Amino acid sequence: MVRVSVVCCLKLLLLLALGGVTMHVPDAGVLAPLRLDGYLSFHDVAAAARDFGNRCSLLPAAVLHPGSVADVAAAVRRVFQLGERSPLTVAARGHGHSLLGQSQTAGGIVVRMESLGGGARMRVHAGGAGADAPAYVDAPGGALWINVLHETLKHGLAPKSWTDYLHLTVGGTLSNAGVSGQAFRQGPQVSNVNQLEIVTGRGDVVTCSPEENSDLFYGALGGLGQFGIITRARIALEPAPKMVRWIRVLYSDFASFTEDQEALISAERTFDYIEGFVIINRTGILNNWRTSFKPQDPVQASHFQSDGKVLYCLEMTKNFDPDEADIMEQEVGVLLSRLRYIQSTLFHTDVTYLEFLDRVHSSELKLRAQGLWEVPHPWLNLLIPRSTIHRFATEVFGNILKDSNNGPILLYPVNRSKWDNRTSVVIPEEEIFYLVGFLSSAPSASGHGSVEHAVSLNDKIVDFCDKAGVGMKQYLAPYTTQQQWKAHFGARWETFERRKHMYDPLAILAPGQRIFPKASLPMSS
């Protein structure tokens, strides 16, 4: 493996700086002791100062392209050794899907985790007979979930829980929660991990699990990168189906929509994936679905009018193997017969398991082709207790949102009992709560499609929740002050703060979360 001296890179950078290029340059003596399997770079710092949210840009001093976990540990350890007077911080960057600079660091070091995501470092253990030999995959923290899926499918296996978008890194989603339509049954991704390898804020490499170093294990899951950088995860697997029956139906009544969802997630025999969407003043919904879905009754579907209405879409899947298609048809028929959707709006299609799980990437490619992917994304993700979801919907969909927004609105329930309360993730106390995601894009500089417009609506929604006592918690929270974070964690703040002081005492890691600022880190963007 090639070993690259940092000194040469620094000399080149200093020459560039003398030529009139302004950059954040760390002192050569600070980083020169590092000898790496990978390398430090300084020409790509601008790219590391961008993320999916496209609203915040914190320019780092350097980007570490690690060739090994030892590289990550060496870089963090060196920053730790510099002591509390050094302004250097370290941010682990996966696929850069953060919304407000959470994977960035001003004048620090960004670790490009995808450099550790190669398939050669992935190991699938197919398991054996019985519960004593479960199947799992050891995946690098920088591996994309889509690549984990490709590797496990070679063995007829797949992770149990997903996010809607698979082009995210393992360490990135496990540092938050990782939620999708399987969470009602399997729990979020953080509830399906057996072991982690973590580089702490001291530069120590620690293996942890529920039995070994459990405090760090549970703290890091959903810990927003505050206690360590996840460099490897052991992820639980299950047999992978070959095919998926993908179903969409519409409701015009919110009560029926939510009651049906709650009944489905509480039933023993039910669908394998359940998500809901809110559709405001959208025309031609069913015509759009016809490109890839077929209506159960084409004649009735052709007469359905959606203009001007707030509609609610229920999206469900049933996994099956082709030789058991008849059994799947019967099970789906029984489940659908219990629901109160608008009968003329039943659409379905059959796709492979891989095609379904990677469905968002297909939309991404279309948006990229139209220049609509790399635009600001002022998303708002909320967790709303079941007891207040109707009050929330009445105000938000009846008064605050008057027109369709530029992006999907997710709304679906999950079961709290499937979430491990020992992790750092903060969720509502009720057994059933709803994930509500306003996944807006802002392609325009002004008007309806602007960042200002979307943020204004988000602020109104949050303000209503606060004043009405909805009891919501934010997911992927964009807080910019420690006081906001204290309110977010509530009674769990003391544990969170204790873990920070234990595993990252100098507040080196994940400065972009703006929870424990170091030196002159900006507290707003």
Tab-separated table of C-alpha atoms in Angstrom, residues 132-438:
chain	number	residue	atom	x	y	z
A	132	ASP	CA	-27.680	-19.097	17.579
A	133	ALA	CA	-26.059	-18.481	14.204
A	134	PRO	CA	-27.740	-15.402	12.708
A	135	ALA	CA	-26.656	-13.959	9.380
A	136	TYR	CA	-24.875	-10.617	9.279
A	137	VAL	CA	-22.593	-8.445	7.181
A	138	ASP	CA	-19.536	-6.575	8.399
A	139	ALA	CA	-19.613	-3.367	6.369
A	140	PRO	CA	-17.251	-0.368	6.371
A	141	GLY	CA	-18.749	2.795	7.794
A	142	GLY	CA	-18.155	4.492	4.460
A	143	ALA	CA	-19.944	1.856	2.383
A	144	LEU	CA	-23.099	2.936	0.589
A	145	TRP	CA	-26.183	0.948	1.524
A	146	ILE	CA	-26.796	0.176	-2.151
A	147	ASN	CA	-23.422	-1.580	-2.273
A	148	VAL	CA	-24.187	-3.438	0.949
A	149	LEU	CA	-27.388	-4.641	-0.700
A	150	HIS	CA	-25.605	-5.769	-3.859
A	151	GLU	CA	-23.082	-7.733	-1.796
A	152	THR	CA	-25.622	-9.413	0.483
A	153	LEU	CA	-27.945	-10.319	-2.396
A	154	LYS	CA	-25.151	-12.520	-3.761
A	155	HIS	CA	-25.887	-14.725	-0.737
A	156	GLY	CA	-29.664	-14.416	-0.976
A	157	LEU	CA	-29.693	-12.101	2.045
A	158	ALA	CA	-30.431	-8.448	2.808
A	159	PRO	CA	-30.460	-6.056	5.792
A	160	LYS	CA	-33.775	-5.937	7.618
A	161	SER	CA	-34.316	-2.177	7.769
A	162	TRP	CA	-33.712	0.542	5.211
A	163	THR	CA	-33.858	4.207	4.393
A	164	ASP	CA	-35.837	5.334	1.355
A	165	TYR	CA	-32.600	6.418	-0.360
A	166	LEU	CA	-29.805	3.819	-0.489
A	167	HIS	CA	-26.985	6.040	-1.745
A	168	LEU	CA	-26.067	6.974	1.821
A	169	THR	CA	-23.268	5.565	3.939
A	170	VAL	CA	-23.682	3.004	6.685
A	171	GLY	CA	-22.032	5.232	9.276
A	172	GLY	CA	-24.086	8.236	8.221
A	173	THR	CA	-27.522	6.689	8.699
A	174	LEU	CA	-26.529	4.811	11.867
A	175	SER	CA	-25.409	8.121	13.359
A	176	ASN	CA	-28.985	9.358	12.959
A	177	ALA	CA	-31.481	6.466	12.963
A	178	GLY	CA	-32.237	5.267	9.434
A	179	VAL	CA	-36.003	5.152	8.900
A	180	SER	CA	-38.219	3.857	6.118
A	181	GLY	CA	-41.449	1.949	5.591
A	182	GLN	CA	-40.073	-1.220	7.218
A	183	ALA	CA	-39.483	0.522	10.566
A	184	PHE	CA	-42.960	-0.334	11.917
A	185	ARG	CA	-41.942	-4.010	11.919
A	186	GLN	CA	-38.139	-4.116	12.050
A	187	GLY	CA	-37.429	-0.842	13.798
A	188	PRO	CA	-35.023	1.734	12.371
A	189	GLN	CA	-31.571	0.759	11.152
A	190	VAL	CA	-30.032	1.529	14.557
A	191	SER	CA	-32.162	-1.281	16.034
A	192	ASN	CA	-30.617	-3.818	13.653
A	193	VAL	CA	-26.909	-3.529	14.437
A	194	ASN	CA	-24.928	-6.164	16.349
A	195	GLN	CA	-21.529	-4.513	16.641
A	196	LEU	CA	-19.651	-1.318	15.792
A	197	GLU	CA	-16.052	-0.276	15.338
A	198	ILE	CA	-15.586	3.340	16.364
A	199	VAL	CA	-12.772	5.882	16.362
A	200	THR	CA	-13.370	8.039	19.432
A	201	GLY	CA	-12.480	11.700	19.869
A	202	ARG	CA	-9.228	10.609	21.511
A	203	GLY	CA	-8.200	8.649	18.418
A	204	ASP	CA	-8.805	5.247	20.008
A	205	VAL	CA	-10.218	2.422	17.884
A	206	VAL	CA	-12.890	0.667	19.940
A	207	THR	CA	-14.999	-2.386	19.125
A	208	CYS	CA	-18.339	-2.242	20.891
A	209	SER	CA	-21.602	-4.162	21.079
A	210	PRO	CA	-24.465	-4.695	23.539
A	211	GLU	CA	-22.086	-6.892	25.559
A	212	GLU	CA	-18.773	-5.042	25.063
A	213	ASN	CA	-18.316	-1.298	25.632
A	214	SER	CA	-22.111	-1.040	25.543
A	215	ASP	CA	-22.251	2.594	26.669
A	216	LEU	CA	-20.351	3.706	23.567
A	217	PHE	CA	-22.284	1.283	21.358
A	218	TYR	CA	-25.693	2.672	22.269
A	219	GLY	CA	-24.421	6.227	22.463
A	220	ALA	CA	-22.992	6.154	18.935
A	221	LEU	CA	-26.206	4.765	17.433
A	222	GLY	CA	-28.189	7.897	16.683
A	223	GLY	CA	-25.443	9.898	18.397
A	224	LEU	CA	-24.986	12.369	15.527
A	225	GLY	CA	-21.275	11.544	15.338
A	226	GLN	CA	-20.602	13.157	18.721
A	227	PHE	CA	-18.867	10.234	20.410
A	228	GLY	CA	-16.940	8.659	17.578
A	229	ILE	CA	-16.648	7.964	13.872
A	230	ILE	CA	-18.291	4.682	12.878
A	231	THR	CA	-15.722	2.841	10.729
A	232	ARG	CA	-17.414	-0.579	10.652
A	233	ALA	CA	-20.841	-1.979	11.482
A	234	ARG	CA	-22.104	-5.538	11.873
A	235	ILE	CA	-25.606	-5.458	10.396
A	236	ALA	CA	-28.284	-8.113	10.891
A	237	LEU	CA	-29.487	-9.873	7.724
A	238	GLU	CA	-32.528	-11.886	6.705
A	239	PRO	CA	-33.459	-13.910	3.601
A	240	ALA	CA	-34.103	-11.552	0.690
A	241	PRO	CA	-37.265	-11.912	-1.388
A	242	LYS	CA	-36.987	-11.910	-5.156
A	243	MET	CA	-40.047	-9.811	-6.006
A	244	VAL	CA	-42.265	-7.083	-4.555
A	245	ARG	CA	-45.938	-6.269	-5.186
A	246	TRP	CA	-45.942	-2.457	-4.985
A	247	ILE	CA	-49.347	-0.897	-4.294
A	248	ARG	CA	-50.674	2.657	-4.129
A	249	VAL	CA	-54.157	3.809	-3.098
A	250	LEU	CA	-55.668	7.209	-2.297
A	251	TYR	CA	-57.799	8.562	0.534
A	252	SER	CA	-59.685	11.842	0.828
A	253	ASP	CA	-60.422	11.421	4.547
A	254	PHE	CA	-57.494	11.849	6.943
A	255	ALA	CA	-59.082	9.853	9.756
A	256	SER	CA	-59.603	6.788	7.545
A	257	PHE	CA	-56.074	7.179	6.165
A	258	THR	CA	-54.410	7.196	9.591
A	259	GLU	CA	-56.675	4.587	11.160
A	260	ASP	CA	-55.960	2.167	8.300
A	261	GLN	CA	-52.216	2.756	8.618
A	262	GLU	CA	-52.333	2.185	12.371
A	263	ALA	CA	-54.323	-1.016	11.916
A	264	LEU	CA	-51.803	-2.285	9.365
A	265	ILE	CA	-48.732	-1.624	11.500
A	266	SER	CA	-50.388	-3.275	14.510
A	267	ALA	CA	-51.478	-6.444	12.691
A	268	GLU	CA	-49.475	-9.659	12.893
A	269	ARG	CA	-50.066	-10.484	9.224
A	270	THR	CA	-49.654	-7.340	7.176
A	271	PHE	CA	-47.655	-5.693	4.420
A	272	ASP	CA	-43.856	-5.601	4.482
A	273	TYR	CA	-43.522	-1.870	3.859
A	274	ILE	CA	-46.015	0.878	4.705
A	275	GLU	CA	-45.616	4.583	4.032
A	276	GLY	CA	-48.071	7.437	3.596
A	277	PHE	CA	-47.879	10.644	1.558
A	278	VAL	CA	-49.840	13.872	1.591
A	279	ILE	CA	-50.725	15.293	-1.814
A	280	ILE	CA	-51.874	18.911	-1.995
A	281	ASN	CA	-53.494	20.372	-5.112
A	282	ARG	CA	-51.725	18.046	-7.510
A	283	THR	CA	-53.190	17.373	-10.934
A	284	GLY	CA	-52.846	14.225	-12.957
A	285	ILE	CA	-51.674	12.009	-10.101
A	286	LEU	CA	-53.052	8.804	-11.532
A	287	ASN	CA	-51.904	9.679	-15.031
A	288	ASN	CA	-48.363	9.930	-13.686
A	289	TRP	CA	-48.703	6.587	-11.942
A	290	ARG	CA	-49.808	4.937	-15.192
A	291	THR	CA	-46.263	5.172	-16.542
A	292	SER	CA	-45.147	2.420	-14.169
A	293	PHE	CA	-48.280	1.265	-12.277
A	294	LYS	CA	-51.431	-0.296	-13.659
A	295	PRO	CA	-54.898	0.502	-12.297
A	296	GLN	CA	-57.047	-2.261	-10.860
A	297	ASP	CA	-60.024	-0.752	-12.719
A	298	PRO	CA	-58.917	1.425	-15.666
A	299	VAL	CA	-62.441	2.748	-16.349
A	300	GLN	CA	-63.071	3.944	-12.784
A	301	ALA	CA	-59.574	5.370	-12.519
A	302	SER	CA	-60.083	7.444	-15.659
A	303	HIS	CA	-63.030	9.253	-14.041
A	304	PHE	CA	-61.242	10.176	-10.829
A	305	GLN	CA	-60.648	13.908	-10.356
A	306	SER	CA	-58.003	15.104	-7.902
A	307	ASP	CA	-57.695	18.826	-8.639
A	308	GLY	CA	-57.911	21.120	-5.651
A	309	LYS	CA	-58.194	18.386	-3.055
A	310	VAL	CA	-55.898	17.338	-0.254
A	311	LEU	CA	-55.389	13.639	-0.827
A	312	TYR	CA	-53.530	11.005	1.123
A	313	CYS	CA	-51.629	8.218	-0.584
A	314	LEU	CA	-50.982	4.906	1.128
A	315	GLU	CA	-48.064	3.005	-0.370
A	316	MET	CA	-47.555	-0.658	0.559
A	317	THR	CA	-45.564	-3.646	-0.589
A	318	LYS	CA	-45.773	-7.391	-0.207
A	319	ASN	CA	-42.621	-9.423	-0.746
A	320	PHE	CA	-42.873	-12.695	-2.648
A	321	ASP	CA	-41.033	-15.252	-4.722
A	322	PRO	CA	-42.410	-15.935	-8.233
A	323	ASP	CA	-43.415	-19.524	-7.439
A	324	GLU	CA	-45.621	-18.228	-4.599
A	325	ALA	CA	-47.350	-15.451	-6.526
A	326	ASP	CA	-50.814	-16.975	-6.037
A	327	ILE	CA	-50.403	-16.985	-2.264
A	328	MET	CA	-49.236	-13.371	-2.369
A	329	GLU	CA	-52.299	-12.382	-4.444
A	330	GLN	CA	-54.620	-13.918	-1.872
A	331	GLU	CA	-52.880	-12.266	1.083
A	332	VAL	CA	-52.889	-8.863	-0.620
A	333	GLY	CA	-56.568	-9.240	-1.471
A	334	VAL	CA	-57.481	-9.957	2.147
A	335	LEU	CA	-55.437	-7.020	3.445
A	336	LEU	CA	-56.856	-4.567	0.894
A	337	SER	CA	-60.429	-5.667	1.640
A	338	ARG	CA	-60.054	-4.234	5.154
A	339	LEU	CA	-59.009	-0.765	3.996
A	340	ARG	CA	-61.232	2.249	3.247
A	341	TYR	CA	-59.410	3.829	0.321
A	342	ILE	CA	-61.103	5.294	-2.755
A	343	GLN	CA	-61.774	2.135	-4.765
A	344	SER	CA	-61.009	3.672	-8.157
A	345	THR	CA	-57.495	4.647	-7.092
A	346	LEU	CA	-55.943	1.206	-6.585
A	347	PHE	CA	-52.737	0.887	-8.613
A	348	HIS	CA	-50.013	-1.750	-8.439
A	349	THR	CA	-46.922	-3.089	-10.143
A	350	ASP	CA	-44.507	-5.961	-9.605
A	351	VAL	CA	-40.784	-5.190	-9.434
A	352	THR	CA	-37.668	-6.920	-8.176
A	353	TYR	CA	-36.666	-6.373	-4.567
A	354	LEU	CA	-33.614	-4.453	-5.720
A	355	GLU	CA	-35.674	-2.210	-8.009
A	356	PHE	CA	-38.051	-1.329	-5.209
A	357	LEU	CA	-35.394	-0.561	-2.613
A	358	ASP	CA	-33.423	1.589	-5.084
A	359	ARG	CA	-36.521	3.405	-6.365
A	360	VAL	CA	-35.453	6.901	-5.241
A	361	HIS	CA	-32.203	6.666	-7.188
A	362	SER	CA	-34.233	6.375	-10.395
A	363	SER	CA	-35.934	9.663	-9.542
A	364	GLU	CA	-32.553	11.173	-8.696
A	365	LEU	CA	-31.210	10.394	-12.169
A	366	LYS	CA	-34.201	12.111	-13.776
A	367	LEU	CA	-33.815	15.186	-11.562
A	368	ARG	CA	-30.090	15.367	-12.247
A	369	ALA	CA	-30.790	15.310	-15.977
A	370	GLN	CA	-33.085	18.317	-15.488
A	371	GLY	CA	-30.612	20.171	-13.261
A	372	LEU	CA	-33.015	19.872	-10.314
A	373	TRP	CA	-30.999	17.675	-7.947
A	374	GLU	CA	-28.187	19.955	-6.804
A	375	VAL	CA	-30.475	22.704	-5.556
A	376	PRO	CA	-31.191	23.774	-1.954
A	377	HIS	CA	-33.224	21.257	0.048
A	378	PRO	CA	-34.775	22.971	3.097
A	379	TRP	CA	-36.226	19.761	4.522
A	380	LEU	CA	-38.193	19.507	7.742
A	381	ASN	CA	-38.572	16.102	9.430
A	382	LEU	CA	-40.810	15.737	12.457
A	383	LEU	CA	-41.866	12.922	14.772
A	384	ILE	CA	-45.452	13.542	15.917
A	385	PRO	CA	-47.284	11.585	18.667
A	386	ARG	CA	-50.411	9.740	17.588
A	387	SER	CA	-52.528	11.711	20.059
A	388	THR	CA	-51.837	15.018	18.281
A	389	ILE	CA	-51.469	13.978	14.629
A	390	HIS	CA	-55.036	15.010	13.743
A	391	ARG	CA	-54.648	18.463	15.301
A	392	PHE	CA	-51.334	18.789	13.472
A	393	ALA	CA	-52.847	17.786	10.123
A	394	THR	CA	-55.824	20.108	10.469
A	395	GLU	CA	-53.604	23.155	10.945
A	396	VAL	CA	-50.736	22.276	8.621
A	397	PHE	CA	-52.644	20.840	5.658
A	398	GLY	CA	-55.712	22.996	6.171
A	399	ASN	CA	-54.144	26.398	6.882
A	400	ILE	CA	-50.354	26.634	6.631
A	401	LEU	CA	-49.802	24.767	3.352
A	402	LYS	CA	-52.179	26.328	0.862
A	403	ASP	CA	-50.613	24.853	-2.270
A	404	SER	CA	-48.466	21.946	-3.358
A	405	ASN	CA	-44.927	22.171	-2.120
A	406	ASN	CA	-41.843	21.411	-4.182
A	407	GLY	CA	-41.299	17.883	-2.976
A	408	PRO	CA	-43.005	14.904	-1.311
A	409	ILE	CA	-44.696	15.093	2.075
A	410	LEU	CA	-44.299	11.829	3.991
A	411	LEU	CA	-46.680	10.858	6.789
A	412	TYR	CA	-46.682	7.361	8.258
A	413	PRO	CA	-46.761	5.717	11.703
A	414	VAL	CA	-44.210	3.513	13.436
A	415	ASN	CA	-44.206	1.486	16.646
A	416	ARG	CA	-42.067	2.831	19.479
A	417	SER	CA	-41.516	-0.675	20.865
A	418	LYS	CA	-39.379	-1.438	17.798
A	419	TRP	CA	-36.948	1.367	18.692
A	420	ASP	CA	-34.218	0.559	21.188
A	421	ASN	CA	-34.494	3.275	23.835
A	422	ARG	CA	-30.866	2.758	24.868
A	423	THR	CA	-29.651	4.511	21.705
A	424	SER	CA	-29.194	8.274	21.498
A	425	VAL	CA	-32.214	8.753	19.220
A	426	VAL	CA	-34.920	10.949	20.773
A	427	ILE	CA	-38.507	10.021	19.904
A	428	PRO	CA	-41.985	10.769	21.307
A	429	GLU	CA	-43.104	8.770	24.342
A	430	GLU	CA	-46.283	7.286	22.825
A	431	GLU	CA	-46.291	3.745	21.428
A	432	ILE	CA	-47.408	4.946	17.990
A	433	PHE	CA	-45.936	8.099	16.516
A	434	TYR	CA	-45.767	9.497	13.010
A	435	LEU	CA	-42.827	10.445	10.871
A	436	VAL	CA	-43.798	13.568	8.905
A	437	GLY	CA	-41.270	14.724	6.334
A	438	PHE	CA	-41.555	17.883	4.238
